[in-house]
Tab-separated table of N, CA and C in Angstrom:
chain	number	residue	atom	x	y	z
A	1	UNK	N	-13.335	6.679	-12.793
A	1	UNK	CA	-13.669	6.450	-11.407
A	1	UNK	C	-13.124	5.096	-10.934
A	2	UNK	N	-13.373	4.189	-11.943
A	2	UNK	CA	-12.896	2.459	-11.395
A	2	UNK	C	-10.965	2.867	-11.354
A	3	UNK	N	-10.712	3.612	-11.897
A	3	UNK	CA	-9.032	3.881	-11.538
A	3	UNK	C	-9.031	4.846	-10.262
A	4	UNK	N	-9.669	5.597	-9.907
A	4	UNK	CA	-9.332	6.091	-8.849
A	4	UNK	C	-9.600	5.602	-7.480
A	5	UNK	N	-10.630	4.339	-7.975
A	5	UNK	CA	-10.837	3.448	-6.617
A	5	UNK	C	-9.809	2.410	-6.676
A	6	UNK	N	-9.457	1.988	-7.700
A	6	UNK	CA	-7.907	0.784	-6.873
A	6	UNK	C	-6.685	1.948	-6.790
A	7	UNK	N	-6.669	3.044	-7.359
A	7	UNK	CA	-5.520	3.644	-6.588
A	7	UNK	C	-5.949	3.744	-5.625
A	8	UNK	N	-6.901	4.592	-5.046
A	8	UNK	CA	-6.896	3.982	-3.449
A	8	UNK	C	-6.703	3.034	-2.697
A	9	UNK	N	-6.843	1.877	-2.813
A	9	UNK	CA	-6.849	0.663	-2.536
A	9	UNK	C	-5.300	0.356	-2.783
A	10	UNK	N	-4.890	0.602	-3.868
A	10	UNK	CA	-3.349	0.370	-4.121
A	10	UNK	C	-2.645	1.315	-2.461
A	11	UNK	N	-3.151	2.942	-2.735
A	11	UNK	CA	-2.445	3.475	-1.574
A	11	UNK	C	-2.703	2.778	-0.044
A	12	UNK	N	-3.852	2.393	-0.279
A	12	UNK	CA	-4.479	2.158	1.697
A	12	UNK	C	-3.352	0.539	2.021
A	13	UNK	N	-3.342	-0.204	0.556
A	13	UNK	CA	-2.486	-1.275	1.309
A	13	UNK	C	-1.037	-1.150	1.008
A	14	UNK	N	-0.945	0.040	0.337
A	14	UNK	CA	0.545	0.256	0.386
A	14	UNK	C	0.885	1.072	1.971
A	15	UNK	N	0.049	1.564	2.419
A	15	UNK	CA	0.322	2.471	3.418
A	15	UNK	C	0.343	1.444	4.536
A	16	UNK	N	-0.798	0.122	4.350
A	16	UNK	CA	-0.585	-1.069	5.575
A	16	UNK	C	0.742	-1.425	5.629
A	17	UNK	N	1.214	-1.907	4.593
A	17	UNK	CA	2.206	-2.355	4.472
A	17	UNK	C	3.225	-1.822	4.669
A	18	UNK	N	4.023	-0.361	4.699
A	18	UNK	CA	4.813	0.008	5.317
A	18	UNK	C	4.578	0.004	6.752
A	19	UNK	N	3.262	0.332	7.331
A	19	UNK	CA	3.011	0.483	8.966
A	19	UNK	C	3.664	-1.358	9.364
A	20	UNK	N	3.166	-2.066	8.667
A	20	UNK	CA	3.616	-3.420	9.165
A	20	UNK	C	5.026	-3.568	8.937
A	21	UNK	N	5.822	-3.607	7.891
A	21	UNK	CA	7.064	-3.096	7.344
A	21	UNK	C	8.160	-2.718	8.802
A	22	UNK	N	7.736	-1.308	8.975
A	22	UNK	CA	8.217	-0.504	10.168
A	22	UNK	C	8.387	-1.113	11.045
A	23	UNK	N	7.172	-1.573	11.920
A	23	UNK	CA	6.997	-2.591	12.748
A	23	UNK	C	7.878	-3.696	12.955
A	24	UNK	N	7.691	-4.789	12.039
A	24	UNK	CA	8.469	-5.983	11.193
A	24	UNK	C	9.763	-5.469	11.662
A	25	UNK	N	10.542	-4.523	10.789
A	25	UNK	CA	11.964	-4.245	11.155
A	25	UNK	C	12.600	-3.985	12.475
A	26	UNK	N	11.666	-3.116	13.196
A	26	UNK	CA	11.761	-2.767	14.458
A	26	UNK	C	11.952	-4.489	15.716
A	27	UNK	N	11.073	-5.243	15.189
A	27	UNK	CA	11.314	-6.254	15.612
A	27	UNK	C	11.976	-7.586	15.620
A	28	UNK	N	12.816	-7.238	14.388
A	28	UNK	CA	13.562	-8.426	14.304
A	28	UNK	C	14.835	-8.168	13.948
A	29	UNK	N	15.002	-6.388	14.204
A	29	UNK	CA	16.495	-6.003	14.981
A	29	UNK	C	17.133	-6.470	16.075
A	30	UNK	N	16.376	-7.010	16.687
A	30	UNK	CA	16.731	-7.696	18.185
A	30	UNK	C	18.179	-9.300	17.722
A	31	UNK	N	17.788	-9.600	16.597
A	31	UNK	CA	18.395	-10.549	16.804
A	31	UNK	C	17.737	-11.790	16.939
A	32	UNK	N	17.245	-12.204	17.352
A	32	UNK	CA	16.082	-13.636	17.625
A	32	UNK	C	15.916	-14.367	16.494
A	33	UNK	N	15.174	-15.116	16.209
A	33	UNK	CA	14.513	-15.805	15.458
A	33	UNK	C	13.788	-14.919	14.828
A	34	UNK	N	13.681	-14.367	13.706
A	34	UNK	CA	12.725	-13.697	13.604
A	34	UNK	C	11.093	-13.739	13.147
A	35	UNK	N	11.156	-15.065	12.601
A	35	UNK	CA	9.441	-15.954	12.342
A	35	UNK	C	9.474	-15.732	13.833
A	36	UNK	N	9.390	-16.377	14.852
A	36	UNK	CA	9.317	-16.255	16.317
A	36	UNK	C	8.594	-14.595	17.019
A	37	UNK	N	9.573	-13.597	16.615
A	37	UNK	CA	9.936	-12.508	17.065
A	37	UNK	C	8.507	-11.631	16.132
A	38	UNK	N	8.364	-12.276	14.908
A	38	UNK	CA	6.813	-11.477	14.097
A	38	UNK	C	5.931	-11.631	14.817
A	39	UNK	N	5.577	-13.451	15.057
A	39	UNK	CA	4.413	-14.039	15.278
A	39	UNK	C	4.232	-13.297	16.533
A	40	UNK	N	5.109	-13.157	17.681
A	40	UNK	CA	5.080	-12.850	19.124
A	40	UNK	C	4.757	-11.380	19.416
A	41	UNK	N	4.616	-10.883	18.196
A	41	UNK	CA	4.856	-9.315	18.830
A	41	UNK	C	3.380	-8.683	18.648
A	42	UNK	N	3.481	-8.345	19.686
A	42	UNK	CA	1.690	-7.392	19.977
A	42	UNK	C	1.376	-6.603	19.127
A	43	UNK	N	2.089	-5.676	19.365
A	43	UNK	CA	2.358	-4.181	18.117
A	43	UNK	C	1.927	-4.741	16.859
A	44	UNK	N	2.624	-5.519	16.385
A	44	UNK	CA	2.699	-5.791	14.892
A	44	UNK	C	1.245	-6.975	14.530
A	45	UNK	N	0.755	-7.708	15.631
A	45	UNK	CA	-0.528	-7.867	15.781
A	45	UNK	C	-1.687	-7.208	15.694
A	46	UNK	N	-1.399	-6.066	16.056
A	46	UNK	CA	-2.318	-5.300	16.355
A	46	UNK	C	-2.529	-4.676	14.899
A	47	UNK	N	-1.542	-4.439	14.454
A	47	UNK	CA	-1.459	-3.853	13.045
A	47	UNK	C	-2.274	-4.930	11.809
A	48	UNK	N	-1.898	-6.186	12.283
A	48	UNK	CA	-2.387	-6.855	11.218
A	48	UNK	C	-3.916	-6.920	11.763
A	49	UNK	N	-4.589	-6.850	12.647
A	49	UNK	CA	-5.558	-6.972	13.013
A	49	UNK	C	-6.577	-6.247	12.453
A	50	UNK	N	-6.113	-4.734	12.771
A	50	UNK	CA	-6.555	-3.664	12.570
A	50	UNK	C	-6.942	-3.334	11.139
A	51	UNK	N	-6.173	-3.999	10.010
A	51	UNK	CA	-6.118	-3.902	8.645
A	51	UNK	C	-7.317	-4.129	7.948
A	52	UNK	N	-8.339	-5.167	9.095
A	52	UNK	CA	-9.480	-5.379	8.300
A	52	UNK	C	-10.675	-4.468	8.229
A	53	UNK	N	-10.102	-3.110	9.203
A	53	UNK	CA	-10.803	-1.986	9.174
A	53	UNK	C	-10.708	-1.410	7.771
A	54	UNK	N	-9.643	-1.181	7.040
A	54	UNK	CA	-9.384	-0.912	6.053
A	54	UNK	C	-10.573	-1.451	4.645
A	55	UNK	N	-11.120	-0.406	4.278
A	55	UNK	CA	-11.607	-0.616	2.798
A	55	UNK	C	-11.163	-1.625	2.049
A	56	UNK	N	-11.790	-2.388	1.341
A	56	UNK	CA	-11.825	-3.668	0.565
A	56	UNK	C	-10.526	-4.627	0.731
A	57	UNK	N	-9.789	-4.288	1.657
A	57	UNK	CA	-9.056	-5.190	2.377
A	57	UNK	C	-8.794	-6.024	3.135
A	58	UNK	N	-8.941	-7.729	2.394
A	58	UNK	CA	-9.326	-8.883	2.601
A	58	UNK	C	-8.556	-9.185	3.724
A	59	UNK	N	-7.185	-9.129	3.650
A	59	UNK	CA	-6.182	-10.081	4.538
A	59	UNK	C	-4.885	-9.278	4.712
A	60	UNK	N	-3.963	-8.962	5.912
A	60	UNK	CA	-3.036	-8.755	6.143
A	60	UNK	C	-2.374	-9.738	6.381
A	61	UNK	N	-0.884	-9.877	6.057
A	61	UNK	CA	-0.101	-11.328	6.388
A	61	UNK	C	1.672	-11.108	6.144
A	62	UNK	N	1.967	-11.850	7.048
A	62	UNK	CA	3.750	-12.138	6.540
A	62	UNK	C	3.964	-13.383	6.411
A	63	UNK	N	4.580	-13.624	5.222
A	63	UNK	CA	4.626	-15.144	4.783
A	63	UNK	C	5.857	-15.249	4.948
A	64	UNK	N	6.981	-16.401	4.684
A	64	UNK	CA	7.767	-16.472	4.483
A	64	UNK	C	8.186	-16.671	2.935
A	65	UNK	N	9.360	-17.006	2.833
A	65	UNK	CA	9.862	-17.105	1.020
A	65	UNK	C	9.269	-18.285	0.637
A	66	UNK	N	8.385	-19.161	1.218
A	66	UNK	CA	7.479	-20.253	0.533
A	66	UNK	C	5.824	-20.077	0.786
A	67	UNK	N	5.908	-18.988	1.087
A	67	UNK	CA	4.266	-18.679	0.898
A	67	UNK	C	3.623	-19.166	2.082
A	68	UNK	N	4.603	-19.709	3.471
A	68	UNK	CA	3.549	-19.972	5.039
A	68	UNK	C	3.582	-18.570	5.591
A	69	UNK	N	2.538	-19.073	6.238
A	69	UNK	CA	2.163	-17.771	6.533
A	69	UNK	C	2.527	-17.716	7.927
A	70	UNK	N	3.693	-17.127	8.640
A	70	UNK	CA	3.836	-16.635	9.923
A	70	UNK	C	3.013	-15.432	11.019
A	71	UNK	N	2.483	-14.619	10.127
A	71	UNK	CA	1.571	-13.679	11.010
A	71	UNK	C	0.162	-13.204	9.979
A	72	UNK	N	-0.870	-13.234	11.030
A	72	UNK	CA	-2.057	-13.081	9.921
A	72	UNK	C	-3.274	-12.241	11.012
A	73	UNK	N	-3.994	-11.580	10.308
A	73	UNK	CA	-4.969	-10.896	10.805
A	73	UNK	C	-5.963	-11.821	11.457
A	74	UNK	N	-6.456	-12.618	10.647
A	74	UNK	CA	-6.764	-14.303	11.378
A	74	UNK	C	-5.849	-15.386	11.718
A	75	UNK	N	-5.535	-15.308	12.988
A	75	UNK	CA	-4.443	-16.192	13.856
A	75	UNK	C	-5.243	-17.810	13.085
A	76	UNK	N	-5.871	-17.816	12.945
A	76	UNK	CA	-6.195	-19.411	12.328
A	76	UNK	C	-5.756	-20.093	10.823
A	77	UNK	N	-5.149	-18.678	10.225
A	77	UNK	CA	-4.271	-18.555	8.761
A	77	UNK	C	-2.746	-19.480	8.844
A	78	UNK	N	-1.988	-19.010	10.337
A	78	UNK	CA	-1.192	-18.982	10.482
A	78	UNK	C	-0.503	-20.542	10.441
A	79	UNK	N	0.242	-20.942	9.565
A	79	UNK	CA	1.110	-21.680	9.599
A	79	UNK	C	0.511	-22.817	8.163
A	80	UNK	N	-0.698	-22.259	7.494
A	80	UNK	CA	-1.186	-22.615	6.227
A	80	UNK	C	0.064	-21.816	4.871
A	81	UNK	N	-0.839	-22.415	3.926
A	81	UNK	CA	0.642	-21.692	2.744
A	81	UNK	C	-0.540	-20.583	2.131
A	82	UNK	N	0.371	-19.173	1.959
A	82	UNK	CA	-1.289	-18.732	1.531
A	82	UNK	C	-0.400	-18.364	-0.488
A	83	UNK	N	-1.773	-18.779	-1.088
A	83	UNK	CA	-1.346	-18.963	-2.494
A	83	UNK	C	-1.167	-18.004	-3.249
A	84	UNK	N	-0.207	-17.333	-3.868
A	84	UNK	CA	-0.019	-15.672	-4.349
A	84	UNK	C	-1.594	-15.431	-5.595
A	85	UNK	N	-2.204	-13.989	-5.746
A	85	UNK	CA	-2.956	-13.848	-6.088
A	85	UNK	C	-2.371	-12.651	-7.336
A	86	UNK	N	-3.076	-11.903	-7.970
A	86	UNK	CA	-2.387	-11.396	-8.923
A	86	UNK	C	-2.214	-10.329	-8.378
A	87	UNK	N	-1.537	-9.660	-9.132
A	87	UNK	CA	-0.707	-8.273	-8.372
A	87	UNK	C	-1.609	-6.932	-8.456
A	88	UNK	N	-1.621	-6.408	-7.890
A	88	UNK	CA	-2.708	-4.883	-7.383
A	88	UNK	C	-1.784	-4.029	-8.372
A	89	UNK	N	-0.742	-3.656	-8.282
A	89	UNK	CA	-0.143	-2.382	-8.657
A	89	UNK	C	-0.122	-2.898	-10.076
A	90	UNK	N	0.211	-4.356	-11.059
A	90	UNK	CA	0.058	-4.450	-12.046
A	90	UNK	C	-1.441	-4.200	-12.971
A	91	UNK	N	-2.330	-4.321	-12.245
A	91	UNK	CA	-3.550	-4.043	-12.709
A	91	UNK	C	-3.624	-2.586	-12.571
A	92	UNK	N	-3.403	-1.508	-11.710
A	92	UNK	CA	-3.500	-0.142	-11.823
A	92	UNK	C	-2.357	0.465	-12.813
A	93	UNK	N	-1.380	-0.565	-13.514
A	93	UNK	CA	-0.393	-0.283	-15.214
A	93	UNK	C	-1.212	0.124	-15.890
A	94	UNK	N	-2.903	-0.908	-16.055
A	94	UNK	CA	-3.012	-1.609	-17.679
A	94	UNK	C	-4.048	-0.064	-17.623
A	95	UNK	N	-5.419	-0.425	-18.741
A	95	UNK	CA	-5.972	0.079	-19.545
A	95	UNK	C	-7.391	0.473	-18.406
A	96	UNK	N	-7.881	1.431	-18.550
A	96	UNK	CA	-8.891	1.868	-17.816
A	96	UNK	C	-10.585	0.066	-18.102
A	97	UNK	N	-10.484	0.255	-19.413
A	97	UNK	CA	-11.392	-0.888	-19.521
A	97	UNK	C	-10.739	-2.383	-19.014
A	98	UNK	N	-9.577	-2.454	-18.762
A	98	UNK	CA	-9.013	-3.221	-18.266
A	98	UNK	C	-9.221	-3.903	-16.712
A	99	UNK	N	-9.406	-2.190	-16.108
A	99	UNK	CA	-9.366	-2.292	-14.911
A	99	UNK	C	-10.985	-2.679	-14.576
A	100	UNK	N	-11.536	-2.027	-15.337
A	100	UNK	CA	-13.773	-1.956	-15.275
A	100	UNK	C	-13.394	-3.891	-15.597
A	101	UNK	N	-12.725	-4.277	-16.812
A	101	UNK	CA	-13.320	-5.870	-16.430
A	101	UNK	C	-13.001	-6.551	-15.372
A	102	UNK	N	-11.604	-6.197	-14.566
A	102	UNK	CA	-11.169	-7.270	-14.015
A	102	UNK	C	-12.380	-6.838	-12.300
A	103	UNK	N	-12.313	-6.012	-12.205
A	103	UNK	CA	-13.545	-5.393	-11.370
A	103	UNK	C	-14.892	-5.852	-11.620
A	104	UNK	N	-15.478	-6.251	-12.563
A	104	UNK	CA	-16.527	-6.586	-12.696
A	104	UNK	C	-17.003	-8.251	-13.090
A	105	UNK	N	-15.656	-8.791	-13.897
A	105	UNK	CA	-15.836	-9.972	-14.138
A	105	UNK	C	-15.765	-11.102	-13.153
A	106	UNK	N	-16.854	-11.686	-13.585
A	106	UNK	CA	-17.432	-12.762	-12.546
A	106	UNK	C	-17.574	-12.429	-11.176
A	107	UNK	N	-17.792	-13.871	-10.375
A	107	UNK	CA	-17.550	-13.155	-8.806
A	107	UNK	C	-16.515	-12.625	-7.653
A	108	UNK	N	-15.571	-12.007	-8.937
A	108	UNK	CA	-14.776	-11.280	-7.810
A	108	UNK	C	-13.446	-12.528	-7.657
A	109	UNK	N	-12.546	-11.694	-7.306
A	109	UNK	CA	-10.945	-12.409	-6.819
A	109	UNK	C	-10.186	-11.445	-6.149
A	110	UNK	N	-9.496	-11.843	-5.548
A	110	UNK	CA	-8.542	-11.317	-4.585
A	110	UNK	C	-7.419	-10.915	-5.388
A	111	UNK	N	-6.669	-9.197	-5.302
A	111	UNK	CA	-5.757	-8.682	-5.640
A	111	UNK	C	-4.668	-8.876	-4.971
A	112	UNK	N	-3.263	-8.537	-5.039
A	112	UNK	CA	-2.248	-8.586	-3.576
A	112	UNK	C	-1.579	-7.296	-4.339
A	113	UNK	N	-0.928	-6.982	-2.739
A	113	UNK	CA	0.056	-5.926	-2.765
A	113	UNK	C	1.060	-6.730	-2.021
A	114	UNK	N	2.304	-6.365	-2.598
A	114	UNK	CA	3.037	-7.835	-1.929
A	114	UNK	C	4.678	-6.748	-1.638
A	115	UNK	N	5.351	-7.015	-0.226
A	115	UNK	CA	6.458	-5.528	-0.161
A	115	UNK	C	7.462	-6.914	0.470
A	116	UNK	N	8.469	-6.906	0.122
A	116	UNK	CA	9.540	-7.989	0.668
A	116	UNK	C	9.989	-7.498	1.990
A	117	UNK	N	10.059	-8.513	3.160
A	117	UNK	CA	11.447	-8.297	3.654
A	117	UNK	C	12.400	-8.740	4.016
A	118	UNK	N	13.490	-8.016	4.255
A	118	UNK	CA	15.055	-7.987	3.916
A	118	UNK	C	15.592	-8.424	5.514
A	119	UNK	N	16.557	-9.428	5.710
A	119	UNK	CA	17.089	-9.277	6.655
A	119	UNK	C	18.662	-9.133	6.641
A	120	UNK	N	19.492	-8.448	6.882
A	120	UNK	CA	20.613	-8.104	6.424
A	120	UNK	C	20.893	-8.723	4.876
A	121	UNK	N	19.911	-7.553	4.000
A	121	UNK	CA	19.974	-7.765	2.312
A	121	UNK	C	19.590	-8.823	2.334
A	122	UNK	N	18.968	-9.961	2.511
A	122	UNK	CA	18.409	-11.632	2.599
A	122	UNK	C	17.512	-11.303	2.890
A	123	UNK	N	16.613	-11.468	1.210
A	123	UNK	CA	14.995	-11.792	1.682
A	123	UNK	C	14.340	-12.977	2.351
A	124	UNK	N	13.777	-12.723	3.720
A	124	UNK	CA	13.437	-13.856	4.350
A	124	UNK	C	12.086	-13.965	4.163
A	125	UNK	N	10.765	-13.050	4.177
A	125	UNK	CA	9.999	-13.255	4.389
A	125	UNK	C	9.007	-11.946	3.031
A	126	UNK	N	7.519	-11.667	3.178
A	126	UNK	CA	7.064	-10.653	2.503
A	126	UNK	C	5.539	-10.045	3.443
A	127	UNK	N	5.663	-9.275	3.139
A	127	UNK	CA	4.616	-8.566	3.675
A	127	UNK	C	3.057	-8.877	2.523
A	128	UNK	N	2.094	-9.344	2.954
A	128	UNK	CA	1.061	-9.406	1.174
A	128	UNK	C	-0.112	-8.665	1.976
A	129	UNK	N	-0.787	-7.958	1.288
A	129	UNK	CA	-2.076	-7.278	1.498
A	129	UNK	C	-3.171	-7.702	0.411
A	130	UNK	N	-4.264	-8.398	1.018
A	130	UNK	CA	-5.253	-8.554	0.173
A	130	UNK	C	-6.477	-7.532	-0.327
A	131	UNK	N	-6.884	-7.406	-1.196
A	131	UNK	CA	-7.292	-6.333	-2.016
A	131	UNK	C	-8.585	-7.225	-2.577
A	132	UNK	N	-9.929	-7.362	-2.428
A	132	UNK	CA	-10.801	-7.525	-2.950
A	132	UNK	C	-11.549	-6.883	-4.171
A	133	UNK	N	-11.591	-7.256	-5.014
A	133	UNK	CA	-12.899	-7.037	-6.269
A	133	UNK	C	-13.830	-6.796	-6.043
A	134	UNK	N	-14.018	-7.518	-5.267
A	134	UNK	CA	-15.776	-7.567	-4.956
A	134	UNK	C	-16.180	-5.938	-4.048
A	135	UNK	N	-15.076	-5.925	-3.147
A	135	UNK	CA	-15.423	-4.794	-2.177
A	135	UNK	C	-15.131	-3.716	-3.701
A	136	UNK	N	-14.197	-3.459	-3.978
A	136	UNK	CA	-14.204	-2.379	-5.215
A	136	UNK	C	-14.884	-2.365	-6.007
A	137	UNK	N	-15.790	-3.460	-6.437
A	137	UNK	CA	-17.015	-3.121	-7.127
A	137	UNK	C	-17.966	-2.697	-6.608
A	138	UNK	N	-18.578	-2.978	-4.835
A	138	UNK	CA	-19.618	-2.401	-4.603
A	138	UNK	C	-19.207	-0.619	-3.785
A	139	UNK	N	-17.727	-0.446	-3.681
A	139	UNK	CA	-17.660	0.617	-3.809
A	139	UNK	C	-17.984	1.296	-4.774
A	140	UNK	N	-17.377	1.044	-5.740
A	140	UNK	CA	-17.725	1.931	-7.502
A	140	UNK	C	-19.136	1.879	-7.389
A	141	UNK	N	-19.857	1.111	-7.063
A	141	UNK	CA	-21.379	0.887	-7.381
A	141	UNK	C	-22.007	1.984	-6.696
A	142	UNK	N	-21.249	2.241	-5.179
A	142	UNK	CA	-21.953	3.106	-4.330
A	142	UNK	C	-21.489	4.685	-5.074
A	143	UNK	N	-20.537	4.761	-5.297
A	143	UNK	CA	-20.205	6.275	-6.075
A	143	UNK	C	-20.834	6.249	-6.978
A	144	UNK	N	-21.339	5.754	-8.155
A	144	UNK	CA	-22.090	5.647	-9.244
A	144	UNK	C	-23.577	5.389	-9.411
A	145	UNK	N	-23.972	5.404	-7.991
A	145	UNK	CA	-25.265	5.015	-7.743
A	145	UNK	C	-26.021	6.409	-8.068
A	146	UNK	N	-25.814	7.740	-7.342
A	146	UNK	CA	-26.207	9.220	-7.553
A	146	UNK	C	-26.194	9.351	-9.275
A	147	UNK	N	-24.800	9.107	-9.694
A	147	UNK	CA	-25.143	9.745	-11.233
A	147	UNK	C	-26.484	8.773	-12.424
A	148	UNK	N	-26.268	7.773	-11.497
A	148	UNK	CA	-27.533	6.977	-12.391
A	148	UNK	C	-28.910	7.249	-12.148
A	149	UNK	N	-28.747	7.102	-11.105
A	149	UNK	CA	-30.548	7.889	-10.744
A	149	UNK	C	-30.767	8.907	-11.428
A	150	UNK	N	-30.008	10.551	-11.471
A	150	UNK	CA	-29.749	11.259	-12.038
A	150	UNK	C	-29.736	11.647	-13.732
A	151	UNK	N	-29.433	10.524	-14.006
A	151	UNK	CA	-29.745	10.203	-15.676
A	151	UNK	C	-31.190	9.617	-15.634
């Protein structure tokens, strides 16, 4: 069960992340500046905004190749360095008990899903999605709550 809740979580911010992705590209086809052309654009605001609707998903953001952060679900993020966290899809590699500790140990840390982007083949910037522990543990808790009573 603790693997089928960060694959979810793996899919929901892989799926942000192309919607922002899409977006992203769409907007900095224009030509412009494109830090400028992210930060400015409604659409792609709206997207990062919206992300915190999303299940155990801490933070939407586009950083640049030094980790500032040009667009953020909290406009008050923006122009801080945000610090890389460990990787989401590498933890859904390892070992099922692997996944139950890093889920359960201590109080929780922030996962990332992290998607580059490219501006004519030149990575300028990345897309990162934050992924909480904590929310995936009290999910698991809530699915697992029925079979325990039950026992």
């Amino acid at each position: 069960l603790a693997k089928v809740r960060l694959d979810e979580s793996s899919a929901r911010a892989e799926l942000l992340a192309n919607a922002i992705f899409q977006r992203a590209h769409a907007v900095v086809a224009g030509g412009a500046d494109p830090y400028v052309a992210l930060r400015d654009d409604s659409g792609l605001r709206s997207i990062l905004e919206s992300s915190l609707y999303s299940n155990n998903v801490t933070f939407a953001a586009i950083v640049d190749t030094h980790g500032l952060v040009i667009a953020h679900a909290d406009r008050q993020e923006e122009g801080k360095t945000l610090p890389p966290a460990d990787d989401l899809r590498a933890l859904n590699l390892r070992s099922p008990i692997d996944q139950l500790r890093a889920i359960y140990s201590g109080q929780g840390r922030n996962l990332e899903f992290s998607q580059p982007l490219l501006l004519n083949d030149t990575e300028f910037g990345a897309i990162r999605i934050g992924v909480s522990t904590l929310l995936v543990r009290s999910d698991l808790d809530t699915s697992l709550r029925p079979a325990a009573l039950t026992a």
